[in-house]
Short mmCIF file of N, CA and C in Angstrom, two decimals:
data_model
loop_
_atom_site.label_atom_id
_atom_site.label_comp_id
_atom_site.label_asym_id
_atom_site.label_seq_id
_atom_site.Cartn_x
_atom_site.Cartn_y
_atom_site.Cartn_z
N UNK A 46 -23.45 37.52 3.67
CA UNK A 46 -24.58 38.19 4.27
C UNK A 46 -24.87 37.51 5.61
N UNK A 47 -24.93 38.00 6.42
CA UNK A 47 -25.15 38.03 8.05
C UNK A 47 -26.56 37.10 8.17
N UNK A 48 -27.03 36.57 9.00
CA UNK A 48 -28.44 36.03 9.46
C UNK A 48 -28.96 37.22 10.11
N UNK A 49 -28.90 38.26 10.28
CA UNK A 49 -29.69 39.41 10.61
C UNK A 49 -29.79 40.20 9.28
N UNK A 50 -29.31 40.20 8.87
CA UNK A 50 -29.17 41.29 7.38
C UNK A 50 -30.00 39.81 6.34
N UNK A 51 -30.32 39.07 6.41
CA UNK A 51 -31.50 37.93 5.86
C UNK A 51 -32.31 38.26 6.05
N UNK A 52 -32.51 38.17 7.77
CA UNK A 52 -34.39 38.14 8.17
C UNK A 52 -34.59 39.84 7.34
N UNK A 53 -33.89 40.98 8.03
CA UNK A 53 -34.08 42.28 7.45
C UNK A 53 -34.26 42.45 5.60
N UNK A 54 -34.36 41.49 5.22
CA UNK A 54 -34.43 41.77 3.26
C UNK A 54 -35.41 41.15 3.52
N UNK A 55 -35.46 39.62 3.78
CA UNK A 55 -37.04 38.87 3.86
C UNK A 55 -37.81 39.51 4.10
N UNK A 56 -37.97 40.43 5.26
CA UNK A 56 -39.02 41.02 5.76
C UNK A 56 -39.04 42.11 4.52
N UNK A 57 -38.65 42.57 4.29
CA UNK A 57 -38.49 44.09 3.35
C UNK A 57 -39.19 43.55 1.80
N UNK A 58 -39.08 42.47 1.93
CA UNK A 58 -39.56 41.46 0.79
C UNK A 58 -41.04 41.15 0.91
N UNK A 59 -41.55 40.61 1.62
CA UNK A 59 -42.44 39.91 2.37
C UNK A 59 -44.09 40.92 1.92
N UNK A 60 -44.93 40.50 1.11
CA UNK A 60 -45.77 40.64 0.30
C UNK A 60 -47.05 40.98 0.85
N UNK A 61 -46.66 40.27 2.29
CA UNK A 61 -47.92 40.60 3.69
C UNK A 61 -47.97 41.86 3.72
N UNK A 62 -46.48 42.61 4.09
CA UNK A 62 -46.48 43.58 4.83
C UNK A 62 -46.60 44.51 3.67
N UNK A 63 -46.69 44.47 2.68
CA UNK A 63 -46.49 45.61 1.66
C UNK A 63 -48.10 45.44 1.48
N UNK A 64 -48.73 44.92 1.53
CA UNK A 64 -50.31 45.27 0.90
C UNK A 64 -51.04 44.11 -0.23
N UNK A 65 -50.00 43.06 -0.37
CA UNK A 65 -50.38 42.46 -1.25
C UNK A 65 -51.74 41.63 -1.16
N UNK A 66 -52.46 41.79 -2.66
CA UNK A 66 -54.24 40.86 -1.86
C UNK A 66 -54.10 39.64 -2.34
N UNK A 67 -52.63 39.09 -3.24
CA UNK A 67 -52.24 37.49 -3.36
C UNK A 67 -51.70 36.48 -2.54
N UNK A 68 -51.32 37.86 -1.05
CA UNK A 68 -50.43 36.73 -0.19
C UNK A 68 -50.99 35.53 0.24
N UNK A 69 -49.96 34.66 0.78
CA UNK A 69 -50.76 33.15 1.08
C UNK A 69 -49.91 32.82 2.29
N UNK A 70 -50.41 32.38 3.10
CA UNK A 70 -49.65 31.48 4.60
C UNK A 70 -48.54 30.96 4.43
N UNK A 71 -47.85 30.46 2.95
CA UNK A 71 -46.90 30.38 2.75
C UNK A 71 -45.79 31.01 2.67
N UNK A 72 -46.10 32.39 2.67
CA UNK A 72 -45.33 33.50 2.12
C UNK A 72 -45.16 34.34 3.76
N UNK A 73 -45.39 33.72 5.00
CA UNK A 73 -45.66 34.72 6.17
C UNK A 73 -43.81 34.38 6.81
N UNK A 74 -43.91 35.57 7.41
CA UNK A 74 -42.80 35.70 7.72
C UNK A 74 -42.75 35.31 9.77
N UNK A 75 -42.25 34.17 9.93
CA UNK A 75 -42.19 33.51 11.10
C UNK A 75 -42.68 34.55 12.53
N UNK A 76 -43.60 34.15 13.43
CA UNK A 76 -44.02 35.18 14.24
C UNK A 76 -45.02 36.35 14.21
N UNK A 77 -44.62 36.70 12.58
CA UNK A 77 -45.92 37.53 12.28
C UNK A 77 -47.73 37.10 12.46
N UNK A 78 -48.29 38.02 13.13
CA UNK A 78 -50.00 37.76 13.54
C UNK A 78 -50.37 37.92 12.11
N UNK A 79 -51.52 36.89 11.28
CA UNK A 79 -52.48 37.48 10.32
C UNK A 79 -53.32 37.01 10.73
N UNK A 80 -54.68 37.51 9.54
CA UNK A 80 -55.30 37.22 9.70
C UNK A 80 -56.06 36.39 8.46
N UNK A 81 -56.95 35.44 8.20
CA UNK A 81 -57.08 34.49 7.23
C UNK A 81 -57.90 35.54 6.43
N UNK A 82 -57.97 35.61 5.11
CA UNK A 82 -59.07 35.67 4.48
C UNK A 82 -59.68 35.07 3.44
N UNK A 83 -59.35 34.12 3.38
CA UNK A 83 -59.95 33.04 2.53
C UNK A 83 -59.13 32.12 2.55
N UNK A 84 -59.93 31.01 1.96
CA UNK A 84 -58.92 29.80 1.31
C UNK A 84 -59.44 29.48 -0.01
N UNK A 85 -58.56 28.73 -1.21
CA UNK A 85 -58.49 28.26 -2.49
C UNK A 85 -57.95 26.99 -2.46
N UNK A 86 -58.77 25.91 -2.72
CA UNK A 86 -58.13 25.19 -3.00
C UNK A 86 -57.67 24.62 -4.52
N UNK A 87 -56.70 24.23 -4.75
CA UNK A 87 -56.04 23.58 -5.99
C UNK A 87 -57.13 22.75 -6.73
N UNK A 88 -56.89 23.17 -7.99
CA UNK A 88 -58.08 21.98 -8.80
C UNK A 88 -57.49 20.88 -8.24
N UNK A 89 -56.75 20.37 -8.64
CA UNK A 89 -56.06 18.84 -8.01
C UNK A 89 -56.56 18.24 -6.57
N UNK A 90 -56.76 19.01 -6.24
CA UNK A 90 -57.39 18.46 -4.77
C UNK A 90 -58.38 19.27 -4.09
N UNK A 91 -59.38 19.70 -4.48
CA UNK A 91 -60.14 20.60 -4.31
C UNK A 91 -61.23 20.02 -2.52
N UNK A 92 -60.66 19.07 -2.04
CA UNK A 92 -60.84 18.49 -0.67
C UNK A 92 -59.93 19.54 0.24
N UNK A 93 -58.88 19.78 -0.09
CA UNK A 93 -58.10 20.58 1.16
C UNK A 93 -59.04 22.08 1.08
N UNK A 94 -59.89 22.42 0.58
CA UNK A 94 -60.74 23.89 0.80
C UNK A 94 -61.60 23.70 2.13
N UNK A 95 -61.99 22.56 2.00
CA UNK A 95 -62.98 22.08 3.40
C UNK A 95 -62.41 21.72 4.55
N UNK A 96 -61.21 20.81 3.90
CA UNK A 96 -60.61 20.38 5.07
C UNK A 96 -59.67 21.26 5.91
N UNK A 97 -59.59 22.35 5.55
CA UNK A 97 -58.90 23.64 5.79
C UNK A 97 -59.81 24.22 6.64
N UNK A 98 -60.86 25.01 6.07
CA UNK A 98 -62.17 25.54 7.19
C UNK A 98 -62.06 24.38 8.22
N UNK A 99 -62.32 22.97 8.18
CA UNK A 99 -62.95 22.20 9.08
C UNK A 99 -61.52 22.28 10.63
N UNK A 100 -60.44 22.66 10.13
CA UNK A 100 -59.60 22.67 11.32
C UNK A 100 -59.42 23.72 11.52
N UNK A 101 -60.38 25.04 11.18
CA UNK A 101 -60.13 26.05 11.68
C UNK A 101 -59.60 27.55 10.81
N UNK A 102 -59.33 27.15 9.35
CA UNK A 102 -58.49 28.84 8.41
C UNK A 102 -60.41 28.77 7.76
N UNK A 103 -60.73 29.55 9.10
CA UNK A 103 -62.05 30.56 8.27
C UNK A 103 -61.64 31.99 8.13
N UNK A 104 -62.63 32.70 7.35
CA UNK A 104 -62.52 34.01 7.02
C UNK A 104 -62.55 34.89 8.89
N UNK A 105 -61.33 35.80 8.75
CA UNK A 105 -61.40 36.48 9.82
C UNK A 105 -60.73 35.94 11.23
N UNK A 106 -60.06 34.91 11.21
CA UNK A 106 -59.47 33.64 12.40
C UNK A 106 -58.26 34.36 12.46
N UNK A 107 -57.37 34.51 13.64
CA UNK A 107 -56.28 35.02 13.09
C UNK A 107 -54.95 33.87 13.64
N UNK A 108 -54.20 33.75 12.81
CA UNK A 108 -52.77 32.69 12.49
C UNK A 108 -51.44 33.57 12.63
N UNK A 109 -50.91 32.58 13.27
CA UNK A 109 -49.62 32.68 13.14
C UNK A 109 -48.71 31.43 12.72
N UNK A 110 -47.29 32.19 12.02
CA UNK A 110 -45.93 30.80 11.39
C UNK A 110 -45.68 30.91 12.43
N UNK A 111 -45.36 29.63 13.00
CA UNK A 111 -44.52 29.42 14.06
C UNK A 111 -43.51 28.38 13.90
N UNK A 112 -42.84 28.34 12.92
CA UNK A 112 -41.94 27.77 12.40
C UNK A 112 -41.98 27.03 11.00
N UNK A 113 -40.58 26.92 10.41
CA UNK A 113 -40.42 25.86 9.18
C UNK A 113 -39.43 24.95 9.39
N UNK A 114 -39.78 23.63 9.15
CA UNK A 114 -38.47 22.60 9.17
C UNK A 114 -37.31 22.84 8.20
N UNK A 115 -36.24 22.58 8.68
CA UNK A 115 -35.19 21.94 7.81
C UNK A 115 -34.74 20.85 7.80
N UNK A 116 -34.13 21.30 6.34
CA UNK A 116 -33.75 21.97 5.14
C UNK A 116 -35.21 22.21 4.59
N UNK A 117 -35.37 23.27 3.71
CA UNK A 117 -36.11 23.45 2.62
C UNK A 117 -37.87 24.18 2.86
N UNK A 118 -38.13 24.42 4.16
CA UNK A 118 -39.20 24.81 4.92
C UNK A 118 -40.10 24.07 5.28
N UNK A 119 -40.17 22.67 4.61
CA UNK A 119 -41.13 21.95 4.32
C UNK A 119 -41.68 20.69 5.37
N UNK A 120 -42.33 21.06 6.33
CA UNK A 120 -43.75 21.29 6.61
C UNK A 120 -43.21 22.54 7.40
N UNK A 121 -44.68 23.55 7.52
CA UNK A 121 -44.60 24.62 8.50
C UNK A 121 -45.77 24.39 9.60
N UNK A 122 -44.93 24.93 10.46
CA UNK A 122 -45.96 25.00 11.74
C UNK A 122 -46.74 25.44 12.24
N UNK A 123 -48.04 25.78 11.94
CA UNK A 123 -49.05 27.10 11.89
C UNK A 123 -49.90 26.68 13.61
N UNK A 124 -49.93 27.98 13.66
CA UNK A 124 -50.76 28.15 14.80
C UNK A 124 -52.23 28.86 14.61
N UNK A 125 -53.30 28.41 14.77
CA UNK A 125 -54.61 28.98 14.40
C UNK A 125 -55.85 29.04 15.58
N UNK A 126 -55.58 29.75 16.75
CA UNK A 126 -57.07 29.47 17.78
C UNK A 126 -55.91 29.33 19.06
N UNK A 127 -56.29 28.04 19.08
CA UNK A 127 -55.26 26.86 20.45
C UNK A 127 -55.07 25.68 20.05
N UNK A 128 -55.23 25.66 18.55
CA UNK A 128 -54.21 24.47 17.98
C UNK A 128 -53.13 24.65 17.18
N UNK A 129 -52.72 23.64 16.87
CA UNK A 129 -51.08 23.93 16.30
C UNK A 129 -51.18 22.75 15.36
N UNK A 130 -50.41 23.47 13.87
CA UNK A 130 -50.90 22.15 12.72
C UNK A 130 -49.60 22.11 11.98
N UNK A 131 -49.09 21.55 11.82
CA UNK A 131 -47.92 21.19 10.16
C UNK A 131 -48.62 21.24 9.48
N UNK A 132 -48.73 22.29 8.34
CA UNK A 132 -49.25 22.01 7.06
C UNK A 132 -48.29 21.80 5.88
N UNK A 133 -48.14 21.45 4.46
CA UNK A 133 -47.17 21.20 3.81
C UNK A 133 -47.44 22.56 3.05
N UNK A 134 -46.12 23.20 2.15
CA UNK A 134 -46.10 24.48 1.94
C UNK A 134 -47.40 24.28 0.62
N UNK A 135 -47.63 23.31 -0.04
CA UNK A 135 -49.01 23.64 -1.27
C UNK A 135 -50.07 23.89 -0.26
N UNK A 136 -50.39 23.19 1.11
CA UNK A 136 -51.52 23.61 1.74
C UNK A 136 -51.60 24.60 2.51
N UNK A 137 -50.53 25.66 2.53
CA UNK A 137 -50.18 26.81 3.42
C UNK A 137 -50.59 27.76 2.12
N UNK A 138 -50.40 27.33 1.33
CA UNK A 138 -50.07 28.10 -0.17
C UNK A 138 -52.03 28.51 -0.34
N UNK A 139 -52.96 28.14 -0.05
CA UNK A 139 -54.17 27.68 0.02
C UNK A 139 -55.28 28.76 0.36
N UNK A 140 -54.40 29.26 1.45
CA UNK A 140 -55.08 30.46 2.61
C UNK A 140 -54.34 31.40 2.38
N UNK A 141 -55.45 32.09 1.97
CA UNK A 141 -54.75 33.80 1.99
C UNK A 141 -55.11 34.85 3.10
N UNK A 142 -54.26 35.10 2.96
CA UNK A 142 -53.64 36.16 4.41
C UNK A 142 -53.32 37.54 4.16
N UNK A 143 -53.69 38.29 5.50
CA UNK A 143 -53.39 39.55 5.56
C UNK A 143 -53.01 39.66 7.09
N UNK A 144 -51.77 41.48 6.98
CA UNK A 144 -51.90 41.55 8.37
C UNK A 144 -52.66 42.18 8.78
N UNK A 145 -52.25 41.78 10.66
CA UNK A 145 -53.42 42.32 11.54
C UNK A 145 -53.92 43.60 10.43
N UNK A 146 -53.03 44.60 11.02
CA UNK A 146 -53.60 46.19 10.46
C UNK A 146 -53.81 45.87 9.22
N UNK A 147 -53.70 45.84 8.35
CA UNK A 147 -54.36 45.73 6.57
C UNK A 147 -55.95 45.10 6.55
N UNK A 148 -56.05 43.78 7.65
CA UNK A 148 -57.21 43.10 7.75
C UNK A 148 -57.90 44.25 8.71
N UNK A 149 -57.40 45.28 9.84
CA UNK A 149 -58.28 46.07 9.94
C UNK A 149 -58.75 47.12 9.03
N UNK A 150 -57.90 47.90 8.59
CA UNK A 150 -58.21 48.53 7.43
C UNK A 150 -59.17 48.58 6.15
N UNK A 151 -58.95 46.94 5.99
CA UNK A 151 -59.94 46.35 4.69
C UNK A 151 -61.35 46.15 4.96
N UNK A 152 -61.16 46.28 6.75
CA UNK A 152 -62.84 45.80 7.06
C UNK A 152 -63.41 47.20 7.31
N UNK A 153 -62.41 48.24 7.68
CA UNK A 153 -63.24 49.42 8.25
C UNK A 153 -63.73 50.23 6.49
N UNK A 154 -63.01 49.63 5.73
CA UNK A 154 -63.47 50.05 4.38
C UNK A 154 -65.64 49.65 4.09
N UNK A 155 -65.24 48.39 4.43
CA UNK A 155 -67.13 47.68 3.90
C UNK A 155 -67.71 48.50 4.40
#
């Protein structure tokens, strides 16, 4: 399988773009605009919920992946405002996300 015929299934895959209301920052497909709509944090560490808002993944902010390291994705490079953060994929995993259009959609609903 080709590295173009990859990104084309990933994307076709990709849980953002289909409508899903479980997706998480982890699951974004590199380049794509969302937008935050919440964060959860892990019982286990229930500090990364704050410390998440406090650098910026509030409700309505909008993010972009702007990369994953290799091997293995692990840290990704999120972009949120005019800063730029490595988060590790459990704390990407945290913030849930939608795209642009779905996050408009969901609001012209309220």
């Amino acid at each position: 399988m080709s590295r173009r015929d990859k990104v084309v299934r990933r994307r076709a895959l990709n849980p953002i773009e289909q409508g899903s209301s479980s997706a998480t920052l982890d699951h974004a497909v590199i380049g794509q605009l969302l937008t935050v709509q919440g964060v959860r944090a892990p019982i286990a560490a229930p500090e990364w919920g704050r410390w998440l808002e406090e650098i910026g993944f509030i409700i309505g902010e909008q993010v972009v992946l702007m990369a994953r390291a290799l091997p293995g994705g692990d840290p990704l490079v999120v972009r949120i405002g005019q800063s730029t953060f490595a988060l590790r994929r459990a704390e990407a995993a945290c913030v849930r996300v939608a795209s642009v259009d779905q996050a408009y959609v969901e609001e012209r609903k309220v």
